[in-house]
mmCIF file of C-alpha atoms in Angstrom:
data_model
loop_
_atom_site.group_PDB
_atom_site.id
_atom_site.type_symbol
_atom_site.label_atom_id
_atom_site.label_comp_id
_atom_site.label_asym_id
_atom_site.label_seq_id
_atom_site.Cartn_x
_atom_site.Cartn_y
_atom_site.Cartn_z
ATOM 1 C CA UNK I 163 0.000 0.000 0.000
ATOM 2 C CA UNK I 164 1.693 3.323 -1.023
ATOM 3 C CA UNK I 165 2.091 5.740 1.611
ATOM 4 C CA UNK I 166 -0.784 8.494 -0.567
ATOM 5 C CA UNK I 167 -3.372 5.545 -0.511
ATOM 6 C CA UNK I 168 -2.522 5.103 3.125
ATOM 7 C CA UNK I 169 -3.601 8.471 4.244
ATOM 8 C CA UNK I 170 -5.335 9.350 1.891
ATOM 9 C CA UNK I 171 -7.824 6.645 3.059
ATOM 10 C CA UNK I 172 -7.669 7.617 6.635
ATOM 11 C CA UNK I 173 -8.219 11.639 6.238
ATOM 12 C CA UNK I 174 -11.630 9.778 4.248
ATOM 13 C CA UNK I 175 -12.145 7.810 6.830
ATOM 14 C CA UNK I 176 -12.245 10.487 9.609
ATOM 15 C CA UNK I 177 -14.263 12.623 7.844
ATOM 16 C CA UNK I 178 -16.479 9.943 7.721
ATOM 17 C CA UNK I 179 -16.190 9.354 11.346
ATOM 18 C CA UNK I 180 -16.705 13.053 12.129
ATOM 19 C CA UNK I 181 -19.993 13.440 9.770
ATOM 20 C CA UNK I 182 -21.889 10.559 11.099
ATOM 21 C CA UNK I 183 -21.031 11.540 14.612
ATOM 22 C CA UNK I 184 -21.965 15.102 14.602
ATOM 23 C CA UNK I 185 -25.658 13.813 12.658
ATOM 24 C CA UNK I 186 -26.124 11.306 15.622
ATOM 25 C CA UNK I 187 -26.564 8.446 13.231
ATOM 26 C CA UNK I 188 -24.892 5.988 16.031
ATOM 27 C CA UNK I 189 -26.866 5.674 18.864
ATOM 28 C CA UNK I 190 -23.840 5.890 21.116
ATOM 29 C CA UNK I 191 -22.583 9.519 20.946
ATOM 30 C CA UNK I 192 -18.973 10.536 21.432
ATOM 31 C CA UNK I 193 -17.117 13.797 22.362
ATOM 32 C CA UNK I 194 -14.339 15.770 20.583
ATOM 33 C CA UNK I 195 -11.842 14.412 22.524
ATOM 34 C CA UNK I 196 -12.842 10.883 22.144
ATOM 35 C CA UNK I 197 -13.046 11.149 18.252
ATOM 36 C CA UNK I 198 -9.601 12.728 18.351
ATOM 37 C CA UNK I 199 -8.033 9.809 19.908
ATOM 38 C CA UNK I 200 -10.291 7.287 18.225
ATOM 39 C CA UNK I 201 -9.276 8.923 14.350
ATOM 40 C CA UNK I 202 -5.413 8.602 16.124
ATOM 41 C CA UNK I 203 -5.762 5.311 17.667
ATOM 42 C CA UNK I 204 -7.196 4.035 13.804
ATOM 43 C CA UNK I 205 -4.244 5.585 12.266
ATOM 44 C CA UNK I 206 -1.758 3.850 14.518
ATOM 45 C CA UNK I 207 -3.578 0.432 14.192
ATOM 46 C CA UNK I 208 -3.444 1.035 10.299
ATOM 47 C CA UNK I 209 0.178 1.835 10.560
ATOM 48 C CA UNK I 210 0.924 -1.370 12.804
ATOM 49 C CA UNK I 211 -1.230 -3.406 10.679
ATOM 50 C CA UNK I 212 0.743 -2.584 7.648
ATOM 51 C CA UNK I 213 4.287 -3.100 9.123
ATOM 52 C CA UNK I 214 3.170 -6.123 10.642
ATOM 53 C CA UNK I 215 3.860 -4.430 14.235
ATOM 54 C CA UNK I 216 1.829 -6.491 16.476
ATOM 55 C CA UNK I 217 2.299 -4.661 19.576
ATOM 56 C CA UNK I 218 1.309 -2.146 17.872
ATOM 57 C CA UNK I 219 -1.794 -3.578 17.084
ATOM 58 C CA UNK I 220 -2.452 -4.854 19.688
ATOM 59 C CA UNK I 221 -2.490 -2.076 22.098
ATOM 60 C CA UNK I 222 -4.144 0.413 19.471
ATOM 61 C CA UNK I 223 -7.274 -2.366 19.686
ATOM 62 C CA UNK I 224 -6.838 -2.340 23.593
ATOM 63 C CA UNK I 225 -7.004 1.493 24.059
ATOM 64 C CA UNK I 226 -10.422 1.647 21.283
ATOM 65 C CA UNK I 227 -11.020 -1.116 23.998
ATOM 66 C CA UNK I 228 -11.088 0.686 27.252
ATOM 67 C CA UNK I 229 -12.521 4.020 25.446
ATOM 68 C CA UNK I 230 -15.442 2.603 24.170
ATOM 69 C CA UNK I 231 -15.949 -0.215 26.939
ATOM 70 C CA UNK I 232 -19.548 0.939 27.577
ATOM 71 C CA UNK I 233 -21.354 0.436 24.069
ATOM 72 C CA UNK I 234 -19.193 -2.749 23.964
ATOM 73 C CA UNK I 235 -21.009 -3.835 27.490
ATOM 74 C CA UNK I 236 -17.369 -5.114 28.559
ATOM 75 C CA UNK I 237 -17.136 -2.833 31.269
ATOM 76 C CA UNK I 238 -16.579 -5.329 33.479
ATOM 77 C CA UNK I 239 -13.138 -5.132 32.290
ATOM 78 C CA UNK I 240 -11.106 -2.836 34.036
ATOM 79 C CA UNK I 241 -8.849 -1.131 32.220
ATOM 80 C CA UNK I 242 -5.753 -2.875 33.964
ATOM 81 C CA UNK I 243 -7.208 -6.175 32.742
ATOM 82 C CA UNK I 244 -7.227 -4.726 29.354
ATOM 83 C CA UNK I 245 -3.753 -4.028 29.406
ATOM 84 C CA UNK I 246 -2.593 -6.661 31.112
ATOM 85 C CA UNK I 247 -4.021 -9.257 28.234
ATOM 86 C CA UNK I 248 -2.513 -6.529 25.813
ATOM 87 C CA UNK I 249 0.644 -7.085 26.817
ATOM 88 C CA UNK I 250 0.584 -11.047 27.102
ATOM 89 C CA UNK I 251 -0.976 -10.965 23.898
ATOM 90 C CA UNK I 252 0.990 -8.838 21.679
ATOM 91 C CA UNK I 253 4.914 -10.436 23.691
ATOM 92 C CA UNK I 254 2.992 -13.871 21.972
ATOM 93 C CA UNK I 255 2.098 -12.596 18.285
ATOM 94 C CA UNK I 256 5.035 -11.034 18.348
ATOM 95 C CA UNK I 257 7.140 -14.345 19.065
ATOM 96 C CA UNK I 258 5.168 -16.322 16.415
ATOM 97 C CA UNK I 259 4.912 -12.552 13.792
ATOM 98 C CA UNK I 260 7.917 -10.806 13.030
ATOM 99 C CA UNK I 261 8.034 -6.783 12.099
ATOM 100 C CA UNK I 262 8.399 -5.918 8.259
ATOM 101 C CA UNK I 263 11.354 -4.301 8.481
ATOM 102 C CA UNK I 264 13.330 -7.120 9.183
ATOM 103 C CA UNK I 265 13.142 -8.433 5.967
ATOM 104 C CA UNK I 266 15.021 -4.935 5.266
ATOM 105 C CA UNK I 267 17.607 -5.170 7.542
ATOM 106 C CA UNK I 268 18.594 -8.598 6.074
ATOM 107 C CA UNK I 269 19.045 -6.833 3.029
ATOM 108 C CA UNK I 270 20.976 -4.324 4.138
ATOM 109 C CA UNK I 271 23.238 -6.002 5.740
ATOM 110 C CA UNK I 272 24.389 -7.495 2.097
ATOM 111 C CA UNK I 273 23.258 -4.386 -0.290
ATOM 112 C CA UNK I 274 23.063 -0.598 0.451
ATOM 113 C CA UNK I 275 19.978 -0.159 -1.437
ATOM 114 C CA UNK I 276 18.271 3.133 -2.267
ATOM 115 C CA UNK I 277 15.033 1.442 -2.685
ATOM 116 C CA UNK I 278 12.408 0.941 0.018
ATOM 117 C CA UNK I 279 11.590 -3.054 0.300
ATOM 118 C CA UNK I 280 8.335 -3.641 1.672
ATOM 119 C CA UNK I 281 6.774 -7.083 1.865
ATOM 120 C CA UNK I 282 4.576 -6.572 -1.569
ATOM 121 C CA UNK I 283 7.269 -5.109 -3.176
ATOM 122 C CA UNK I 284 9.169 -1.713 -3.664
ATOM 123 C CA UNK I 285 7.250 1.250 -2.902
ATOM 124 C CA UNK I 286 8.186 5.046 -4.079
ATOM 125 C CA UNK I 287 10.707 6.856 -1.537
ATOM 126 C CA UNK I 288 12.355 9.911 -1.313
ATOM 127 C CA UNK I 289 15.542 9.226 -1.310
ATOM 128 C CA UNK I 290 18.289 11.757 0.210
ATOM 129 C CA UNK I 291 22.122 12.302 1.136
ATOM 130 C CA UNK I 292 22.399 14.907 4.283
ATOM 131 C CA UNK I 293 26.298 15.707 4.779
ATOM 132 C CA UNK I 294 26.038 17.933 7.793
ATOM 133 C CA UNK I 295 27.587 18.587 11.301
ATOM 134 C CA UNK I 296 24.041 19.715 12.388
ATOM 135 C CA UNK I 297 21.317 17.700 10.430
ATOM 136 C CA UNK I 298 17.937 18.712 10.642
ATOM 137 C CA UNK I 299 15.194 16.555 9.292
ATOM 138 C CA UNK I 300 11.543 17.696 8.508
ATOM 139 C CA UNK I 301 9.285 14.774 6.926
ATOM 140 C CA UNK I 302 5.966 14.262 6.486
ATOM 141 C CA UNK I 303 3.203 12.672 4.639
ATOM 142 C CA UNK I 304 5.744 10.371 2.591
ATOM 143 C CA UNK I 305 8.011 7.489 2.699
ATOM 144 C CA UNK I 306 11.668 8.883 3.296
ATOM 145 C CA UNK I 307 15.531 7.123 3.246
ATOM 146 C CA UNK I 308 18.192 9.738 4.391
ATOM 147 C CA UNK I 309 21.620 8.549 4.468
ATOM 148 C CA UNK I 310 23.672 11.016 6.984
ATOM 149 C CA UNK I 311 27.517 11.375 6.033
ATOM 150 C CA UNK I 312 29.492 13.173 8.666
ATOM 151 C CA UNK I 313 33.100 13.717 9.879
ATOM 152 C CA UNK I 314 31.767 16.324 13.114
ATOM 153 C CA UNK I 315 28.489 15.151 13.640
ATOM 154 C CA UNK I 316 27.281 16.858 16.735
ATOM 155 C CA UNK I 317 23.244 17.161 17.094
ATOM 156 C CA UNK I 318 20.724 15.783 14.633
ATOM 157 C CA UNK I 319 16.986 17.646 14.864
ATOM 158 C CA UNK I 320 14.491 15.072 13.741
ATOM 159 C CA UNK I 321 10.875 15.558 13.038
ATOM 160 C CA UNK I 322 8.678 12.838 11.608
ATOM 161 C CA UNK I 323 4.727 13.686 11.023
ATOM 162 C CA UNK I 324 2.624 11.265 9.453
ATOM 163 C CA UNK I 325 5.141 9.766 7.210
ATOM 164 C CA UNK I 326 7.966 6.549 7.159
ATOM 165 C CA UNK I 327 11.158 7.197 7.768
ATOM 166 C CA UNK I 328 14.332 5.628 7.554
ATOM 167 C CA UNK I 329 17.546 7.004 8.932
ATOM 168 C CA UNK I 330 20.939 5.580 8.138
ATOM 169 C CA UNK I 331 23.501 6.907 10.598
ATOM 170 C CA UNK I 332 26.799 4.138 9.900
ATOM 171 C CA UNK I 333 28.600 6.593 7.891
ATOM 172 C CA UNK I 334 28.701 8.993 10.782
ATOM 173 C CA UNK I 335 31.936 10.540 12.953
ATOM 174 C CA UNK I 336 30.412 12.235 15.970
ATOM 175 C CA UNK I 337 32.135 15.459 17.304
ATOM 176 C CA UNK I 338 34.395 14.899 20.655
ATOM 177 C CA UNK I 339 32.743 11.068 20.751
ATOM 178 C CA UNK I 340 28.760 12.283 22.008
ATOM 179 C CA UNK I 341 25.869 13.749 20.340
ATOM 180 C CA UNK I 342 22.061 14.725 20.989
ATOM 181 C CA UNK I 343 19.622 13.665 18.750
ATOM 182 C CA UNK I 344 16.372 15.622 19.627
ATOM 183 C CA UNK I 345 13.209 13.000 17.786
ATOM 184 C CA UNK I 346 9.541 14.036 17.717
ATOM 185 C CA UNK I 347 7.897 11.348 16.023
ATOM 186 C CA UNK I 348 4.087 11.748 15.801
ATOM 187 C CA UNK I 349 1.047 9.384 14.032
ATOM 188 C CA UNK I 350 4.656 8.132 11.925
ATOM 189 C CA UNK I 351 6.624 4.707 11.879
ATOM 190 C CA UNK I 352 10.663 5.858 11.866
ATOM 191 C CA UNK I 353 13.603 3.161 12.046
ATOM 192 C CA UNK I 354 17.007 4.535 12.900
ATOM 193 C CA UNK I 355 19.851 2.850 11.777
ATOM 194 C CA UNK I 356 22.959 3.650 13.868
ATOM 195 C CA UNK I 357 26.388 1.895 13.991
ATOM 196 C CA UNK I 358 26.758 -0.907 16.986
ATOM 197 C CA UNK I 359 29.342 0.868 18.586
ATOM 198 C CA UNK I 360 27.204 3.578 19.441
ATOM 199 C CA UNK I 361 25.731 3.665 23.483
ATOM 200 C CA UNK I 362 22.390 5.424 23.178
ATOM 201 C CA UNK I 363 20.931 6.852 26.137
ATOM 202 C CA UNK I 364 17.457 7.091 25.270
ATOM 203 C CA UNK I 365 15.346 9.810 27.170
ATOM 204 C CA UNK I 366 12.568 9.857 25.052
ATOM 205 C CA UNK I 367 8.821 10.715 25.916
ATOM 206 C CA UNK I 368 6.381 7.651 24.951
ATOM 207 C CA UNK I 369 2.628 9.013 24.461
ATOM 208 C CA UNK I 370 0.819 5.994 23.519
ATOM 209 C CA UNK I 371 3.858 5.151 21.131
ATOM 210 C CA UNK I 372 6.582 2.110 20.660
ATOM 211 C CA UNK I 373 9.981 1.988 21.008
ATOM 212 C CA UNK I 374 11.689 -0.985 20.089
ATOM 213 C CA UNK I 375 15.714 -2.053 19.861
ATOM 214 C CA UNK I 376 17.171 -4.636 17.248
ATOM 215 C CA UNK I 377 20.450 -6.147 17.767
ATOM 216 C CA UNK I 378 22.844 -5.081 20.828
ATOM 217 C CA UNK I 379 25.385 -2.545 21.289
ATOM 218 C CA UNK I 380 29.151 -3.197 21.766
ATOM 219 C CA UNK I 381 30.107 -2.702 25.647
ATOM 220 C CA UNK I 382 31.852 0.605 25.220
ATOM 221 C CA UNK I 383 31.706 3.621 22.407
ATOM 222 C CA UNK I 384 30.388 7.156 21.331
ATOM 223 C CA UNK I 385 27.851 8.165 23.245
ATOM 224 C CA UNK I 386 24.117 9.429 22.054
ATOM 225 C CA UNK I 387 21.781 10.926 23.944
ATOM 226 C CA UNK I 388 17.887 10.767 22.635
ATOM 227 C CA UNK I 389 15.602 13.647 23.764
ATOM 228 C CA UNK I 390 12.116 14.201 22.971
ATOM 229 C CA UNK I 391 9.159 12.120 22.370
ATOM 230 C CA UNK I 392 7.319 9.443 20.157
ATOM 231 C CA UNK I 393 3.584 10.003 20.125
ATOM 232 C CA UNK I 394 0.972 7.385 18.585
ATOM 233 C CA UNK I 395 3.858 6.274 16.473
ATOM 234 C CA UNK I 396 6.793 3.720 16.555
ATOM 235 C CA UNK I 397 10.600 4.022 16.627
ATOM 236 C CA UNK I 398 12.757 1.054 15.796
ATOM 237 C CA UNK I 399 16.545 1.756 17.136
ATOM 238 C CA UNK I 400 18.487 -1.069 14.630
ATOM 239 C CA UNK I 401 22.076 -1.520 15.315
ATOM 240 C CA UNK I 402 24.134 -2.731 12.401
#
């Protein structure tokens, strides 16, 4: 599914949401708030659904869940119960499902490609080179490969809205052996490729997002430090 169909299916879909609601064709009635995080909570189970991500999935399903427990008549669920199966439940599909990007990383590993392997095949991606000190990344509403080259690298700035993203930093020197990367991922799926050597101190926000590591870091090495937060979205950390 190309990134345009993606959204431009769920911008239809929540305006379809937000019609029917404000006519009162449902019986069961729901406030602003509520359709905000419903139209968010869609998006991320789309987003999970197409990577394959089934925590992802999982807990988008268990939130809709505990929002809407009363027209569901399970409110004899608490919401700890909810969340408690949720996370049984998604450690087990994920054991027996594995993430898309995987199958990307194996690639990698052999072949630097500039193309963006999905599961059904390659999909259109802007493709970039940043050569920076400073890097500062703005995406949104696309699928986006940015391969950073840098002899000084000292802070990277990177926003992701809406959009795929992945970041290749193995061709990276950071300044005096640190670095801050400040990350605001929002509604988005980013993977960040970063060399093994690399000890990541991750200080990240989660808002109803997922954070995920593949691979292990060496024992001792440059050291990162992650600031800022990942709302309704995931981040994959893969060290190669």
């Amino acid at each position: 599914m190309k990134t345009r169909w993606f959204w431009g299916g769920f911008f239809i879909l929540s305006a379809v949401i937000l019609v029917t609601n404000a006519l009162g064709i449902f019986e069961y009635r729901i406030g602003f708030f509520t359709l905000i995080m419903t139209i968010a909570l869609v998006a991320a189970l789309l987003g999970s659904l197409r990577e394959l991500n089934m925590p992802g999935v999982v807990f988008s399903v268990a939130f809709m869940a505990i929002i809407y427990a009363r027209p569901l008549h399970i409110t004899a669920l608490v919401p700890w119960t909810i969340l408690g199966a949720a996370v049984l439940l998604s450690m087990g599909l994920g054991l027996l499902i594995h993430p898309r990007h995987r199958n990307w990383e194996r690639r990698y590993r052999h072949h630097h490609f500039h193309e963006h392997w999905r599961g059904d095949g390659f999909e259109e991606t802007n493709t970039a080179t940043v050569d920076d000190a400073n890097v500062n990344l703005d995406l949104s509403m696309a699928n986006s490969i940015r391969y950073i080259h840098s002899n000084d690298l000292q802070t990277a700035n990177i926003h992701v809205n809406m959009a795929g993203a992945k970041l290749y930093f193995d061709d990276v020197q950071l300044h005096n052996q640190q670095a801050t990367f400040n990350i605001d991922v929002s509604l988005s799926g980013v993977e960040l490729y970063v060399p093994k050597t690399w000890q990541l101190d991750c200080q990240l926000n989660n808002n109803l997002g997922h954070i995920t590591e593949t691979g292990h870091a060496e024992s001792a090495g440059p050291a990162v430090t992650l600031i800022g937060s990942v709302s309704l979205g995931e981040l994959t950390i893969i060290y190669i």
